[in-house]
Amino acid sequence: MVPGNKTQISEFILLGFSEESALQSIIFGFFLSMYLITVFGNLLIIQAVNSNPHLHTPMYFFLSNLSFVDICFISTTIPKMLVNIQTQNKVISYEDCFTQIYFFLLFVQLDDFLLTVMSYDRYVAICHPLHYTVIMNARLCALLILVSWMIGALNSLLQTLLALRLSFCTVLEIPHFFCEFKEVIQLACSDTFLNKTMMYFAVGLLGGGPFAGICYSYSRIVSSIHRISSAQGKYKAFSTCASHLSVVSLFYCTVLGVYFTPAVTQNSHSSVTASVMYTVVTPMLNPFIYSLRNKDIKRALRKFFRMATILEPIVLRQKKC
């Protein structure tokens, strides 16, 4: 096959989930609902944390950052898919596709890093409770967030620039609902050895490294919980980690399922399903799993809605005057 000129490529085709027109309205309604729930739920968490001084702690600081990243994460892919379904047009431009790749890689890495930082926060809180406020000071928390953004941005830029050098031929159909990095690389008709090497290296280093850190943190947490004498104390300590651990399991299992799927199954629906789990379902579950089971967040949300109820009539009266 003779490589094509990448400068002649102007667009890709996103095949999405189904070719049947009867299912498009169902898919549109389903993902629109999930998108709105995700955005609204995570915005509530951010508002609750920022408006309540009692929640200005490292744990809730990281939680609000995770909520912000999850909003950006799902906004990278779902709005374009909804527009394509509504307009019955599956085209995405070359520039938009690689822009989507950059931000998708950025936010998926930030999700990964924030989950790791949150596990470290729980490790310090349970294993070193007397030194928690000294270790998890405001400077360290801000530094952890800043380093996460810097590493994520640099790696995303590197991966995207390497992909931009590829040449694409006539087959430009992406068997996905967004420009998934692995799928786009497989469409290239030029040599992709460097791209695949860097992709798996990044997954191993920036995915495996944080995962190892999470495993180490939880091994120490389990050891500390085991030494607690009372059953109530054990339950209280474990309950602060159970939600985080469940999301970590869901996130890593689906991501690994996508990036380590054998090439022979690359066109199956399993990759798309796994992508939906960590790009849509996990961000949507974040407010429920992390926060709505938390008494402090519940109290902050009740206070927020109570204040909104009180202020609404006052604002309306002022407008009438």
XYZ file of C-alpha atoms in Angstrom:
321
model
C 0.000 0.000 0.000
C 1.405 3.379 -0.993
C 1.293 5.884 1.843
C -0.947 8.862 1.274
C -0.102 12.460 1.881
C -1.289 13.448 5.339
C -1.750 17.073 4.207
C -4.579 15.909 1.917
C -6.528 14.400 4.823
C -9.245 16.776 5.948
C -11.607 14.601 7.976
C -12.310 11.272 9.680
C -15.530 9.307 9.999
C -16.704 8.317 13.504
C -18.740 5.133 13.131
C -20.193 5.386 16.642
C -22.273 2.638 18.211
C -24.837 1.599 15.636
C -25.777 2.176 12.000
C -29.496 1.648 12.693
C -31.377 4.950 12.570
C -34.046 3.641 14.962
C -31.451 3.388 17.746
C -29.943 6.849 17.246
C -32.607 8.684 19.258
C -32.235 6.178 22.109
C -28.443 6.541 22.105
C -28.773 10.335 21.959
C -31.150 10.467 24.928
C -29.093 7.978 26.931
C -25.779 9.820 26.555
C -27.327 13.275 26.890
C -28.832 12.219 30.216
C -25.528 10.788 31.419
C -23.673 13.926 30.328
C -26.066 16.274 32.126
C -25.995 14.141 35.286
C -22.188 14.140 35.225
C -21.821 17.888 34.711
C -24.549 18.856 37.195
C -23.390 16.369 39.859
C -19.741 17.351 39.688
C -20.578 21.075 39.658
C -22.573 20.542 42.843
C -19.567 18.891 44.463
C -17.284 21.774 43.473
C -19.808 24.323 44.740
C -20.334 22.457 48.014
C -16.591 22.227 48.698
C -15.859 25.856 47.786
C -18.781 27.312 49.747
C -18.231 25.389 52.985
C -15.130 26.319 55.060
C -15.352 22.996 56.915
C -14.579 21.191 53.646
C -11.395 23.140 52.929
C -9.240 20.101 53.648
C -6.820 18.152 51.408
C -9.295 15.299 50.810
C -12.035 17.607 49.551
C -9.545 19.800 47.703
C -8.503 16.777 45.643
C -12.142 15.727 45.277
C -13.136 19.097 43.820
C -10.197 18.919 41.405
C -11.269 15.429 40.380
C -14.807 16.707 39.772
C -13.480 19.518 37.577
C -11.306 17.114 35.576
C -14.236 14.708 35.154
C -16.377 17.517 33.697
C -13.614 18.374 31.230
C -12.992 14.686 30.523
C -16.561 13.874 29.494
C -16.924 17.221 27.671
C -14.039 16.243 25.398
C -15.980 13.424 23.732
C -19.734 13.402 24.396
C -20.829 16.828 23.012
C -19.281 16.072 19.600
C -20.943 12.657 19.542
C -24.338 14.208 20.402
C -23.952 16.812 17.660
C -23.079 14.116 15.137
C -26.147 12.070 16.078
C -28.444 15.105 15.967
C -27.145 16.283 12.574
C -26.794 12.709 11.241
C -23.248 13.570 10.266
C -20.397 11.326 11.427
C -17.599 13.543 10.162
C -14.935 15.077 12.395
C -12.269 17.303 10.877
C -8.589 16.411 10.975
C -7.801 19.345 13.275
C -10.719 18.628 15.615
C -9.775 14.966 15.809
C -6.226 15.643 16.969
C -7.401 18.387 19.317
C -9.763 15.841 20.833
C -6.900 13.349 21.131
C -4.745 15.876 23.003
C -7.377 16.830 25.575
C -8.594 13.259 25.967
C -5.084 12.054 26.799
C -4.580 15.008 29.127
C -7.717 14.444 31.189
C -7.467 10.653 31.347
C -3.952 11.046 32.763
C -5.134 13.685 35.231
C -7.851 11.291 36.379
C -5.165 8.667 36.899
C -2.864 11.017 38.820
C -5.651 12.413 41.008
C -6.794 8.919 41.977
C -3.193 8.214 42.991
C -2.899 11.446 44.976
C -6.171 10.677 46.753
C -4.904 7.222 47.712
C -1.775 8.851 49.165
C -3.988 11.247 51.109
C -5.923 8.315 52.590
C -2.647 6.545 53.397
C -1.370 9.532 55.386
C -4.737 10.033 57.117
C -4.969 6.400 58.292
C -1.317 5.448 58.794
C -0.020 8.782 60.131
C -3.081 10.555 61.580
C -1.110 12.651 64.079
C 1.096 14.102 61.326
C -1.652 14.432 58.698
C -2.002 18.226 58.812
C 1.772 18.688 58.755
C 2.415 16.319 55.844
C -0.643 17.227 53.720
C -0.104 20.976 53.926
C -1.477 23.441 51.385
C 1.876 23.783 49.613
C 2.228 20.034 49.031
C -1.378 19.710 47.832
C -0.938 22.531 45.309
C 2.405 21.066 44.179
C 0.856 17.630 43.585
C -1.882 19.164 41.420
C 0.592 21.327 39.500
C 2.968 18.426 38.788
C 0.034 16.281 37.630
C -1.046 18.956 35.138
C 2.510 19.484 33.882
C 3.258 15.799 33.298
C -0.142 15.222 31.712
C 0.175 18.218 29.386
C 3.715 17.352 28.269
C 2.966 13.687 27.588
C -0.270 14.524 25.742
C 1.600 17.050 23.602
C 4.336 14.521 22.810
C 1.884 11.766 21.858
C -0.175 14.139 19.702
C 2.845 15.570 17.878
C 4.102 12.060 17.111
C 0.673 11.147 15.733
C 0.569 14.287 13.555
C 3.609 13.074 11.629
C 1.737 9.982 10.419
C 0.360 9.609 6.908
C -3.186 8.354 6.349
C -4.587 6.588 3.314
C -8.133 6.098 2.088
C -9.579 4.153 5.046
C -10.469 6.910 7.508
C -13.309 5.265 9.403
C -12.769 5.178 13.163
C -14.780 2.335 14.783
C -15.491 4.489 17.813
C -17.637 7.395 19.031
C -14.609 9.691 19.396
C -11.050 9.955 18.096
C -9.626 7.247 20.298
C -5.832 7.463 20.165
C -5.173 3.769 19.584
C -7.763 3.518 16.818
C -6.427 6.577 14.972
C -2.879 5.228 15.009
C -4.056 1.922 13.551
C -5.550 3.780 10.566
C -2.142 5.156 9.510
C -0.438 3.619 6.496
C 3.014 4.892 7.484
C 5.277 3.294 10.075
C 3.653 3.444 13.527
C 6.345 1.594 15.486
C 7.527 4.737 17.296
C 3.956 5.787 18.094
C 2.980 2.399 19.521
C 6.239 2.158 21.453
C 5.702 5.578 23.029
C 2.036 4.834 23.684
C 2.733 1.605 25.565
C 5.721 3.175 27.313
C 3.485 6.011 28.548
C 0.768 3.572 29.621
C 3.357 1.495 31.474
C 5.141 4.420 33.118
C 2.322 6.926 33.713
C -0.267 4.226 34.307
C 1.777 1.488 35.938
C 3.695 3.882 38.199
C 0.587 5.449 39.783
C -1.052 2.023 40.002
C 1.956 0.704 41.908
C 1.701 3.714 44.219
C -1.984 2.995 44.834
C -1.237 -0.665 45.592
C 1.511 0.319 48.024
C -0.734 2.852 49.765
C -3.518 0.334 50.204
C -1.166 -2.384 51.394
C -0.077 -0.053 54.195
C -3.682 0.998 54.840
C -4.840 -2.624 55.165
C -1.950 -3.323 57.526
C -2.880 -0.328 59.686
C -6.571 -1.229 59.725
C -5.704 -4.779 60.742
C -3.940 -3.422 63.846
C -7.028 -1.484 64.989
C -8.574 -3.349 67.926
C -12.244 -2.316 67.692
C -14.533 -3.473 64.899
C -16.128 -0.036 64.745
C -12.737 1.589 64.263
C -11.877 -0.836 61.474
C -15.184 -0.154 59.722
C -14.787 3.613 60.002
C -11.255 3.513 58.605
C -12.181 1.193 55.738
C -15.326 3.159 54.831
C -13.191 6.200 53.988
C -11.359 4.130 51.333
C -14.050 1.811 49.940
C -15.501 4.331 47.466
C -12.098 5.360 46.168
C -10.985 1.750 45.808
C -14.096 0.810 43.794
C -13.558 3.682 41.325
C -9.860 2.857 41.017
C -10.737 -0.757 40.148
C -13.297 0.308 37.550
C -10.977 2.889 35.999
C -7.895 0.690 35.703
C -9.694 -2.438 34.517
C -11.405 -0.602 31.668
C -8.343 1.420 30.624
C -6.152 -1.679 30.543
C -8.891 -3.463 28.621
C -8.716 -0.786 25.921
C -4.951 -0.335 25.572
C -3.936 -3.983 25.925
C -6.673 -5.508 23.761
C -5.074 -7.768 21.129
C -5.087 -6.428 17.599
C -7.353 -9.259 16.391
C -10.216 -7.881 18.483
C -9.699 -4.203 17.718
C -12.942 -3.928 15.709
C -15.130 -5.594 18.326
C -17.606 -3.731 20.513
C -15.673 -4.683 23.653
C -13.198 -1.801 23.227
C -16.012 0.704 22.732
C -17.868 -0.634 25.776
C -14.746 -0.422 27.926
C -14.155 3.143 26.720
C -17.708 4.120 27.694
C -17.062 2.778 31.186
C -14.060 4.979 31.930
C -14.977 8.008 29.779
C -18.664 8.296 30.731
C -19.731 5.980 33.551
C -16.812 6.621 35.925
C -17.095 10.459 35.772
C -20.859 10.155 36.242
C -20.487 7.939 39.307
C -17.908 10.230 40.914
C -20.429 12.490 42.734
C -22.431 9.500 43.963
C -19.627 7.168 45.011
C -17.289 9.743 46.499
C -19.617 12.328 47.882
C -23.287 11.540 48.319
C -22.387 8.795 50.804
C -20.280 11.309 52.720
C -22.014 13.030 55.645
C -19.952 16.223 55.290
C -20.858 16.597 51.617
C -24.524 15.845 52.325
C -24.557 18.506 55.026
C -22.867 21.028 52.718
C -25.323 20.306 49.901
C -28.330 20.699 52.194
C -26.937 24.026 53.391
C -26.320 25.130 49.797
C -29.859 24.289 48.660
C -31.309 25.888 51.789
C -29.451 29.120 51.066
C -30.550 28.995 47.428
C -34.172 28.581 48.525
C -33.908 31.534 50.900
C -32.152 33.835 48.425
C -34.420 33.117 45.446
C -37.485 35.072 46.736
C -35.213 37.966 47.761
C -33.700 38.168 44.267
C -37.148 38.041 42.661
C -38.397 40.892 44.879
C -35.363 42.987 44.005
C -35.985 42.463 40.295
C -39.627 43.573 40.673
C -38.536 46.726 42.472
